[in-house]
CSV table of C-alpha atoms in Angstrom, one decimal:
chain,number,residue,atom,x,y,z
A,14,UNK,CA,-20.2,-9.6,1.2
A,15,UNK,CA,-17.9,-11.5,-1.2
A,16,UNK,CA,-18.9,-10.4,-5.1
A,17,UNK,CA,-15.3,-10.7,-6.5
A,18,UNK,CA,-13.1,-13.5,-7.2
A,19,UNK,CA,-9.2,-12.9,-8.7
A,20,UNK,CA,-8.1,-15.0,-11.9
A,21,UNK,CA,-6.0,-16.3,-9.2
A,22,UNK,CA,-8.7,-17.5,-7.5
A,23,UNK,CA,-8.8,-21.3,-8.3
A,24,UNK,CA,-5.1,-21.2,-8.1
A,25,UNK,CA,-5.2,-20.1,-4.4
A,26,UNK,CA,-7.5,-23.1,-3.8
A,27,UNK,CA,-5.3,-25.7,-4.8
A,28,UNK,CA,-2.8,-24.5,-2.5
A,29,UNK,CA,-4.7,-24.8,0.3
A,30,UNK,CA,-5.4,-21.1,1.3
A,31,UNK,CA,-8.2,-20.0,3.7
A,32,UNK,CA,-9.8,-17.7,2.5
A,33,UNK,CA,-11.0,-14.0,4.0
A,34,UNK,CA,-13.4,-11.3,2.1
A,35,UNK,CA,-11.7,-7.9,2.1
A,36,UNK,CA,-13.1,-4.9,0.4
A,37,UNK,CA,-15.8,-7.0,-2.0
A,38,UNK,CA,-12.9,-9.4,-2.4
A,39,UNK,CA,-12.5,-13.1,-1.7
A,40,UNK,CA,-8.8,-12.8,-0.7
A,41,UNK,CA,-6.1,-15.5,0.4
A,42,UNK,CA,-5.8,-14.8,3.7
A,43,UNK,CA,-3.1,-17.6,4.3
A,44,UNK,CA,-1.9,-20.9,3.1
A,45,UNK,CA,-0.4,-22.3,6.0
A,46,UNK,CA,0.9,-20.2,8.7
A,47,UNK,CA,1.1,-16.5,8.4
A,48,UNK,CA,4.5,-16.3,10.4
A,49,UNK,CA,5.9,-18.5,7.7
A,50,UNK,CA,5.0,-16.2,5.2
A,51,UNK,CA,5.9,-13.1,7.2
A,52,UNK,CA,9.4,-14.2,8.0
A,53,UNK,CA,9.5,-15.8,4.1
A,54,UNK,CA,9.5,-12.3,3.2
A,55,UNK,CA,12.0,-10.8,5.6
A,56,UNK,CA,14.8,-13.8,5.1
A,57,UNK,CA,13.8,-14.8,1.1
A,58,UNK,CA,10.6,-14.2,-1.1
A,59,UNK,CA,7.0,-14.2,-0.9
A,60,UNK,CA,4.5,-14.1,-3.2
A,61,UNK,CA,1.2,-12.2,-3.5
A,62,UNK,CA,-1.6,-11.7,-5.5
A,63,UNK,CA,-3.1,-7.9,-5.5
A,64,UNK,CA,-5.5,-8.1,-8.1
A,65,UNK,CA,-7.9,-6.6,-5.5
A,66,UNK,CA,-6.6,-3.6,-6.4
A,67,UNK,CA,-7.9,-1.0,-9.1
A,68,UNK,CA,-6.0,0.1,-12.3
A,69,UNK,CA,-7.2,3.3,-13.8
A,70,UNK,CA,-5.7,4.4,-16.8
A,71,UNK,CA,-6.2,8.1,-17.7
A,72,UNK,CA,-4.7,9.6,-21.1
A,73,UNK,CA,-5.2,12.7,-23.1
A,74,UNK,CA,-3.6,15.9,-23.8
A,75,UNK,CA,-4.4,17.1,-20.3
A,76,UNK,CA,-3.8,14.3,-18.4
A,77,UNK,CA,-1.2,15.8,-16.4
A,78,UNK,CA,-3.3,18.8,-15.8
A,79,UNK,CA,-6.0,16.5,-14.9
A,80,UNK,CA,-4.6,14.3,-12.4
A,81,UNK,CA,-2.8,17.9,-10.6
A,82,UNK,CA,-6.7,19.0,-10.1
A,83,UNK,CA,-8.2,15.3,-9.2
A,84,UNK,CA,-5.0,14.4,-6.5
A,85,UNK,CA,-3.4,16.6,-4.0
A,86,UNK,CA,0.0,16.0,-5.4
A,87,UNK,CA,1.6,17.5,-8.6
A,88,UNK,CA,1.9,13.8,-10.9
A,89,UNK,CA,2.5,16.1,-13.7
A,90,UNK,CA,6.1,17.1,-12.4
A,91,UNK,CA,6.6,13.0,-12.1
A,92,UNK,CA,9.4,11.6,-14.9
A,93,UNK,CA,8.6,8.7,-17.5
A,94,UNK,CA,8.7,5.7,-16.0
A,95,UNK,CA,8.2,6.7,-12.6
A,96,UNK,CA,5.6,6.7,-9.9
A,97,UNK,CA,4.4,8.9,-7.4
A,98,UNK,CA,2.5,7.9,-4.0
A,99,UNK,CA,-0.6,10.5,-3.5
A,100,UNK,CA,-3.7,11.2,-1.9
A,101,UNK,CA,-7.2,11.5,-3.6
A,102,UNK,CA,-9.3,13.7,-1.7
A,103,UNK,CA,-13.0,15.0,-1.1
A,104,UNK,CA,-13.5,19.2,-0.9
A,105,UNK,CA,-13.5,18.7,2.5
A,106,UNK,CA,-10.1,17.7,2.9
A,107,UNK,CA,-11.5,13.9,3.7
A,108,UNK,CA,-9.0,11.2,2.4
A,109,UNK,CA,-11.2,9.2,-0.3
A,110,UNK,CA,-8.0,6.8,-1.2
A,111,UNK,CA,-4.1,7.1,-0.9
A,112,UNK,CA,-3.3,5.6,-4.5
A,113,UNK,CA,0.3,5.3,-6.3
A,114,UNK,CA,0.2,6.9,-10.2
A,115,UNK,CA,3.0,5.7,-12.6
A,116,UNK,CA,3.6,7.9,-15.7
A,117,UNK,CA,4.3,6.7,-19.1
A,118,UNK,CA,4.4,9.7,-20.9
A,119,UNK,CA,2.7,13.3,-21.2
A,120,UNK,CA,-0.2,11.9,-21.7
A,121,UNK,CA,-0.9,8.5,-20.4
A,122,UNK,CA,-0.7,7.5,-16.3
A,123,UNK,CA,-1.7,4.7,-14.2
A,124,UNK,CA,-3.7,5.2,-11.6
A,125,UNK,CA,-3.4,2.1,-8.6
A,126,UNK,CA,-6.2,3.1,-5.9
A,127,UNK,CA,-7.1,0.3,-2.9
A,128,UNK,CA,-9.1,-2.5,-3.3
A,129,UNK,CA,-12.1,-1.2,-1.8
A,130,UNK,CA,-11.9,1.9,-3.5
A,131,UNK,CA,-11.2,1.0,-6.9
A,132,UNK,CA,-14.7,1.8,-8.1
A,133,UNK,CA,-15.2,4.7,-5.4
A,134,UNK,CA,-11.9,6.7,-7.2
A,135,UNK,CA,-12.7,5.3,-10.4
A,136,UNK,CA,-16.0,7.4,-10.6
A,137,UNK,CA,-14.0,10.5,-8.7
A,138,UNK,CA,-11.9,10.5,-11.3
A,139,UNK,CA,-14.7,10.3,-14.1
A,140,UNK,CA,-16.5,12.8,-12.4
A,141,UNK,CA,-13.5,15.4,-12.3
A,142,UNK,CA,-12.9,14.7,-15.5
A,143,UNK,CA,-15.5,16.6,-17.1
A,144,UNK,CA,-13.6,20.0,-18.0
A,145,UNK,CA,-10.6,18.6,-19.1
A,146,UNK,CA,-9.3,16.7,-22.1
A,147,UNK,CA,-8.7,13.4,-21.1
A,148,UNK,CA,-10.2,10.1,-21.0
A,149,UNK,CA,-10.5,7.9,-17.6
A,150,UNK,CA,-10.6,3.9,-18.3
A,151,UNK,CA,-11.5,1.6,-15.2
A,152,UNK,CA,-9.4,-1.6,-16.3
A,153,UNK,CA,-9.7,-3.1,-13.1
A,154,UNK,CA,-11.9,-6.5,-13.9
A,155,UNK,CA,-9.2,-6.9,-16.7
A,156,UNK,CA,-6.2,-6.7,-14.9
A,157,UNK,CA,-4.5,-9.0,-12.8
A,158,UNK,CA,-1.4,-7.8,-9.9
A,159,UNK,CA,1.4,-10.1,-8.5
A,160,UNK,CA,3.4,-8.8,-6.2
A,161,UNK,CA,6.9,-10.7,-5.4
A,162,UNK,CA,8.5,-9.5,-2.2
A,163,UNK,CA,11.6,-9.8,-0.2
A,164,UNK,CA,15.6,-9.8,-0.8
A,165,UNK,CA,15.3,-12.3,-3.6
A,166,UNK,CA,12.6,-11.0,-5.8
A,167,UNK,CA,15.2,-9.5,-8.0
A,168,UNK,CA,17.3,-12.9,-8.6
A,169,UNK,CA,13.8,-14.9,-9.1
A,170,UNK,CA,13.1,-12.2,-11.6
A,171,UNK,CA,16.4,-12.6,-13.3
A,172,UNK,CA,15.7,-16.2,-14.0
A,173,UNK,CA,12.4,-15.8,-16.1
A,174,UNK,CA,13.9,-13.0,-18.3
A,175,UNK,CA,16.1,-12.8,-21.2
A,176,UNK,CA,19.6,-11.8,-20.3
A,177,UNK,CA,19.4,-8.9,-22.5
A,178,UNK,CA,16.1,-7.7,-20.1
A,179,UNK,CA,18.4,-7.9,-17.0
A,180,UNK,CA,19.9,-4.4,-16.7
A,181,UNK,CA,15.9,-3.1,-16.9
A,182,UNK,CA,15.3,-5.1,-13.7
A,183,UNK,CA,18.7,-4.7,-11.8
A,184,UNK,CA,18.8,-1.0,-12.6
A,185,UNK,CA,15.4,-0.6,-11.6
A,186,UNK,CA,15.3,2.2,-9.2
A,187,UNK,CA,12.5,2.1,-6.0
A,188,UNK,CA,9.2,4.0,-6.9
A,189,UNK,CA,10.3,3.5,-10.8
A,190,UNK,CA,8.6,0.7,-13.6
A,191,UNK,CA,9.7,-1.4,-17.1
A,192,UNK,CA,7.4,-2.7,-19.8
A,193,UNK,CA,9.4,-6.2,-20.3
A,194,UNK,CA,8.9,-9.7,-21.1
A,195,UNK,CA,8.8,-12.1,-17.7
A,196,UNK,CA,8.5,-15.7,-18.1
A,197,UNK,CA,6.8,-15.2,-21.5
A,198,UNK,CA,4.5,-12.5,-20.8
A,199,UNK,CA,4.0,-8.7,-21.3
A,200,UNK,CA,3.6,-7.0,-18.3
A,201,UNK,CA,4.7,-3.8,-16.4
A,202,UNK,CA,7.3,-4.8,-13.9
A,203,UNK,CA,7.3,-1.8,-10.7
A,204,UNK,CA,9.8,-1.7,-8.1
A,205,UNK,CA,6.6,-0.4,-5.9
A,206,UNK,CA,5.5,-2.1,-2.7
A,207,UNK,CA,3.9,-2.4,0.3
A,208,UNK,CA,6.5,-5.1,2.9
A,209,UNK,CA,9.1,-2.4,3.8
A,210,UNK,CA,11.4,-4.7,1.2
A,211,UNK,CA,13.2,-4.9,-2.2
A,212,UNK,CA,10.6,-6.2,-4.2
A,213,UNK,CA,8.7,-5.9,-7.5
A,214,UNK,CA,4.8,-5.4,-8.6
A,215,UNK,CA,3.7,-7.1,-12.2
A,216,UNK,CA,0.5,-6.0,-13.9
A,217,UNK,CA,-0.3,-8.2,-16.9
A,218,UNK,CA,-3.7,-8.9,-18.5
A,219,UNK,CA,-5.9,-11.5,-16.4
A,220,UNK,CA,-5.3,-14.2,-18.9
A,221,UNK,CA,-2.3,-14.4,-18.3
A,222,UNK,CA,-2.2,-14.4,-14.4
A,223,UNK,CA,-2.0,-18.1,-13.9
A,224,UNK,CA,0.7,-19.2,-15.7
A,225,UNK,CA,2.9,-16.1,-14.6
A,226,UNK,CA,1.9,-17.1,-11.0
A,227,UNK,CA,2.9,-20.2,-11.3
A,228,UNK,CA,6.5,-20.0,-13.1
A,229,UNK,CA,7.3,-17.5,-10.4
A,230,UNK,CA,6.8,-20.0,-7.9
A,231,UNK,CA,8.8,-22.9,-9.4
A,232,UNK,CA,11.6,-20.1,-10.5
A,233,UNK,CA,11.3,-18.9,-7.0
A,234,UNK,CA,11.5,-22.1,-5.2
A,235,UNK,CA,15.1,-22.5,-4.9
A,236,UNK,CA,15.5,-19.2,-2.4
A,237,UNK,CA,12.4,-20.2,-0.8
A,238,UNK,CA,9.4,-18.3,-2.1
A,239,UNK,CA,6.2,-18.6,-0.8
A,240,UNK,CA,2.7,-17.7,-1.8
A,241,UNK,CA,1.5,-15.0,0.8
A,242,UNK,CA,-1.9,-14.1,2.1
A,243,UNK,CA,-3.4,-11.1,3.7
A,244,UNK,CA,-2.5,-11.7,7.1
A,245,UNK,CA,1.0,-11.5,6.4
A,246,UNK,CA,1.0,-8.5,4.3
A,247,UNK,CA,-0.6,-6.7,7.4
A,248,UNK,CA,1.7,-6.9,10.2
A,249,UNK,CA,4.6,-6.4,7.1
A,250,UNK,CA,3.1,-3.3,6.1
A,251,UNK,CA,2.6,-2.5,9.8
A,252,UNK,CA,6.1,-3.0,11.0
A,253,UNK,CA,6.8,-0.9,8.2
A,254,UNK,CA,4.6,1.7,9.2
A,255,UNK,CA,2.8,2.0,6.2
A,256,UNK,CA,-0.8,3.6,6.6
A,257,UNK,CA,-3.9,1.5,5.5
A,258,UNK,CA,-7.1,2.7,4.2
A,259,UNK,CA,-9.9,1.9,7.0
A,260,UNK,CA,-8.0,2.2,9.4
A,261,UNK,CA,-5.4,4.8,9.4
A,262,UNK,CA,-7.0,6.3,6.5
A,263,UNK,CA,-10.2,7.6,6.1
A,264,UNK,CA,-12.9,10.5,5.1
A,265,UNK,CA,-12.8,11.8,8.8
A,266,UNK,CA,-9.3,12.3,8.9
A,267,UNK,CA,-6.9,14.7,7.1
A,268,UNK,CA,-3.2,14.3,5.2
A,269,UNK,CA,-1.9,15.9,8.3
A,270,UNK,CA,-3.2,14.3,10.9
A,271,UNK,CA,-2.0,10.8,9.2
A,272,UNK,CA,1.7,12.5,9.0
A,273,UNK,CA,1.2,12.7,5.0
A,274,UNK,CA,1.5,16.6,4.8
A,275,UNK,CA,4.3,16.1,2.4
A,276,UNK,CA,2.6,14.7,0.0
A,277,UNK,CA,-0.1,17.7,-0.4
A,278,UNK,CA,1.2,20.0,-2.6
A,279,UNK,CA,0.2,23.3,-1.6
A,280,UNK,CA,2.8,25.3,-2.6
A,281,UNK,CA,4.3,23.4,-5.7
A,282,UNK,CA,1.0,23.3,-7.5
A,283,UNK,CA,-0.3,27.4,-8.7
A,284,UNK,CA,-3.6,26.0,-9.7
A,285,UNK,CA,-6.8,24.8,-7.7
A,286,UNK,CA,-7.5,21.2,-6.8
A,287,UNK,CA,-10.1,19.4,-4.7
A,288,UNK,CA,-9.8,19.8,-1.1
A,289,UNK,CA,-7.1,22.6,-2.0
A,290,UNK,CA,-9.3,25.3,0.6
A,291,UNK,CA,-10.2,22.8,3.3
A,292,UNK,CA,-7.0,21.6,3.2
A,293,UNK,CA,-5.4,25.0,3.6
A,294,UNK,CA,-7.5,25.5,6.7
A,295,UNK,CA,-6.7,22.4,8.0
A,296,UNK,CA,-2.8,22.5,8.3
A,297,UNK,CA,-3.3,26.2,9.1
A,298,UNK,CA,-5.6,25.0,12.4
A,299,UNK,CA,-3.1,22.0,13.1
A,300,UNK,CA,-4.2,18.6,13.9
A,301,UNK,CA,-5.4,17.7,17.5
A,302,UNK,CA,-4.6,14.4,17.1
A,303,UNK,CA,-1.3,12.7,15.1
A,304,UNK,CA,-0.9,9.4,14.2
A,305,UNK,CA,2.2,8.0,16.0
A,306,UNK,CA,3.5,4.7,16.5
A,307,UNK,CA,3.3,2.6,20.1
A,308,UNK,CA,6.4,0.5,21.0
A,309,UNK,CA,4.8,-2.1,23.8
A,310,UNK,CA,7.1,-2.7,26.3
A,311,UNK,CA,5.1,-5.8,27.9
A,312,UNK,CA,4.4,-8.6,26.1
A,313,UNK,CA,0.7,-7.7,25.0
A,314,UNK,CA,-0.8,-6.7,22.0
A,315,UNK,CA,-3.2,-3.7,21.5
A,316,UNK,CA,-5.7,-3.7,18.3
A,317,UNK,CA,-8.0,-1.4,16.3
A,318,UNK,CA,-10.2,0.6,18.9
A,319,UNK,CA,-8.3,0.0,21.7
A,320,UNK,CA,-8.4,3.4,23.6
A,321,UNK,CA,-5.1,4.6,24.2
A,322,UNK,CA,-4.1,6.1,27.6
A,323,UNK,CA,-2.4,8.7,29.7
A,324,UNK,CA,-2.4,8.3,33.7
A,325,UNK,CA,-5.9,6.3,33.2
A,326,UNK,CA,-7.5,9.3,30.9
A,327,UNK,CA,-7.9,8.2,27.2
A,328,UNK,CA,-5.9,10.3,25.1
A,329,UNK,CA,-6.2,8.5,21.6
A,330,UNK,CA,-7.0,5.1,20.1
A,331,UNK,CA,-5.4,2.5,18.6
A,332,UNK,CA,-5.6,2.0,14.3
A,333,UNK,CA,-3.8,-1.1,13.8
A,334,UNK,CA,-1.7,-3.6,16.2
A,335,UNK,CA,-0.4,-6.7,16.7
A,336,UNK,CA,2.6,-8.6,17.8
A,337,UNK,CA,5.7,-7.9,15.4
A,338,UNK,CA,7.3,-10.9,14.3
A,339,UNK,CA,10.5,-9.5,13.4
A,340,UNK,CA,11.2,-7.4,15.8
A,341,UNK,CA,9.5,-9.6,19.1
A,342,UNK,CA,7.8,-7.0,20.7
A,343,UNK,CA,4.1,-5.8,20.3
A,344,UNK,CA,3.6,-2.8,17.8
A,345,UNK,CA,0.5,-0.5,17.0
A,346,UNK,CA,0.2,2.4,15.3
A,347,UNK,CA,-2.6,5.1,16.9
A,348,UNK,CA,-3.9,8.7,16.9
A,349,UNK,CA,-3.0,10.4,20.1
A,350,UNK,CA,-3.8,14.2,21.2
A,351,UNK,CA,-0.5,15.9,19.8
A,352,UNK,CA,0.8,16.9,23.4
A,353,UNK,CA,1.2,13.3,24.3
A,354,UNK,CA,2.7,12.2,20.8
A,355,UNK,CA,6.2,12.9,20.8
A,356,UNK,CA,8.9,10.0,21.1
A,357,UNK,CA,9.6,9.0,24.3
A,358,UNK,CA,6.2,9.5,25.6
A,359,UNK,CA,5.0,7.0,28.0
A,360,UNK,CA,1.6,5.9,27.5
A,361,UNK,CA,-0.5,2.4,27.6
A,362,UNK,CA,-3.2,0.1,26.1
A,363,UNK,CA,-6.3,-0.3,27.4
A,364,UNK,CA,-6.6,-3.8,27.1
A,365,UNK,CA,-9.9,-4.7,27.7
A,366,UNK,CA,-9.5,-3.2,31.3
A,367,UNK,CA,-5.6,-3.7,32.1
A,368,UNK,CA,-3.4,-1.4,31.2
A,369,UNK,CA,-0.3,-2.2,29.2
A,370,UNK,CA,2.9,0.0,28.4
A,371,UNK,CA,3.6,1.3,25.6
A,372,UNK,CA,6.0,4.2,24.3
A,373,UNK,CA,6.0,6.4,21.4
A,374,UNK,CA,8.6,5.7,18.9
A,375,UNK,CA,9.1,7.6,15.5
A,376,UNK,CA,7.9,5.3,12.7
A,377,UNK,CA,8.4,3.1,10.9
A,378,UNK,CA,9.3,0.2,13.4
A,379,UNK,CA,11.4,-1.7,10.8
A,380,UNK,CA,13.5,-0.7,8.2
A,381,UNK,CA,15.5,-2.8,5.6
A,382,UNK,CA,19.0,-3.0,5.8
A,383,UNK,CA,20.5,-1.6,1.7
């Protein structure tokens, strides 16, 4: 059930967007046509709203300390002005959230959980909290995100910031953030996203969100931008194989079995953390099931649930899938029992009683060209 709206909200109605709840949210879910705004992104610029997602500010003298105990990564080795994608997870090794964390200093970080989540981590975080000098600030109902994505973002940016603010947004590195002045406004520009392209998130106070949004556009509208809905940033992030909570993520499965084993510090970190044990045991057992990705070699789409098979026997099931607009073949990524998940590995798609090939294929599916 819808309880939120974004500052952006009355915005999106003049232009026309349906509208989709996600997470609490009443969300954009397009404005026209979601292939538009897909291949808007891949040739030019598109441009989102994320203030569905949660900001969470924790500072203190231990915040570093704090955030090594709440997360399963060390954010206290990250440098200023960085971030750092992570996990948030239960004691038993359950994924509550994957989250990005940007660190200002010793002792102030952002936190950026899922929409969904945002009040779920929020209270995590409180709730860890207790033994250690810090402070945890949910500024999520005050804080608007605009995402713009896509091989223009940076000249659009250019053009609503003084010249003298250019070098912190062409020397911007990926994963890295500025506090800068953009069309008139504070905000913190990130080189963070979630299209597999160059592209930039902006956090500034909700006040503010409207008028940003809309000199963006009109700065943007000479290399094409276009305002993007959900639907578009789903089969972007999936070509890109990025993960996404609910469905590749979730309380039942572990960092390993999504393939995020990296980012669990086990070794870098001395300390104890939450899920540290369970974790241990888990990548000690090994997973029986991997999430892979599923290269269709007919013309058919699989989708969430769709049991994945091997010589008619279901060996997995589908997480997300659809048709990739990019590449022109269908893509999906599923969890598959690991002796069937290596690359190569013929397999099919139980659609809805016909089988359709498929092939493992090491992800992601589409990757920029730098």
């Amino acid at each position: 059930m819808t309880e939120n709206y974004t500052a952006l909200y009355e915005e999106h109605k003049k232009l026309g967007a349906s509208f989709t709840d996600f997470g609490g949210w009443q969300m954009p879910l397009k404005y026209s046509s979601e292939l538009a705004e897909h291949h808007a992104v891949r040739k030019s610029a598109g441009l989102f709203d994320l203030s569905h997602m949660g900001e969470v500010w924790v500072t203190g003298p231990e915040a570093g300390a704090f955030l090594d105990y709440a997360l399963v990564g060390k954010l206290s080795a990250i440098a200023d002005g960085k971030a750092k994608y992570s996990l948030i997870c239960n004691a038993d090794g359950g994924i509550i959230d994957d989250l990005i964390t940007y660190r200002f200093g010793d002792e102030k970080y952002l936190v950026v959980p899922n929409a969904g989540n945002a009040k779920v981590v929020a209270a995590a975080l409180a709730e860890r909290a207790a033994n250690f000098d810090v402070t945890v600030e949910d500024a999520s109902a005050a804080t608007s995100l605009i995402a713009v994505q896509g091989p223009k973002a940076e000249a659009i940016l250019l053009k609503l910031t003084d010249e003298a603010q250019h070098a912190l947004i062409t020397e911007l590195k990926y994963y890295a953030f500025n506090e800068l002045t953009v069309a008139g406004h504070d905000v913190i520009l990130a080189r963070t996203g979630y299209t597999g392209e160059d592209g930039f998130e902006l956090f500034v106070p909700n006040d503010g969100a409207a008028d940003l949004w809309a000199k963006v556009a009109e700065a943007g509208a000479e290399f094409g931008i276009i305002p993007c809905g959900l639907a578009s940033r789903d089969s972007l992030r999936l070509e890109a194989g990025m993960p996404l909570y609910g469905n590749e993520l979730s309380l039942e499965r572990s960092p390993f079995d999504a393939g995020l084993g990296p980012v669990v510090a086990l070794k870098s970190k001395e300390g104890d953390f939450v899920g540290r044990s369970a974790l241990e045991a888990a990548k000690e057992a090994g997973s029986k099931r991997k999430l892979v990705g599923l290269k269709g070699l007919g013309r058919r789409a699989g989708r969430g649930h769709y049991p994945v098979l091997k010589d008619g026997a279901v060996v997995g099931e589908v997480t997300s899938g659809q048709p990739s607009p990019t590449l022109g073949y269908p893509v999906a990524m599923a969890y598959v029992d690991v002796e069937h998940a290596e690359p190569g590995t013929a397999l099919d798609i139980d659609l809805r009683g016909k089988a359709e090939p498929f092939e493992v294929v090491t992800l992601p599916f589409y990757k920029r060209q730098k």
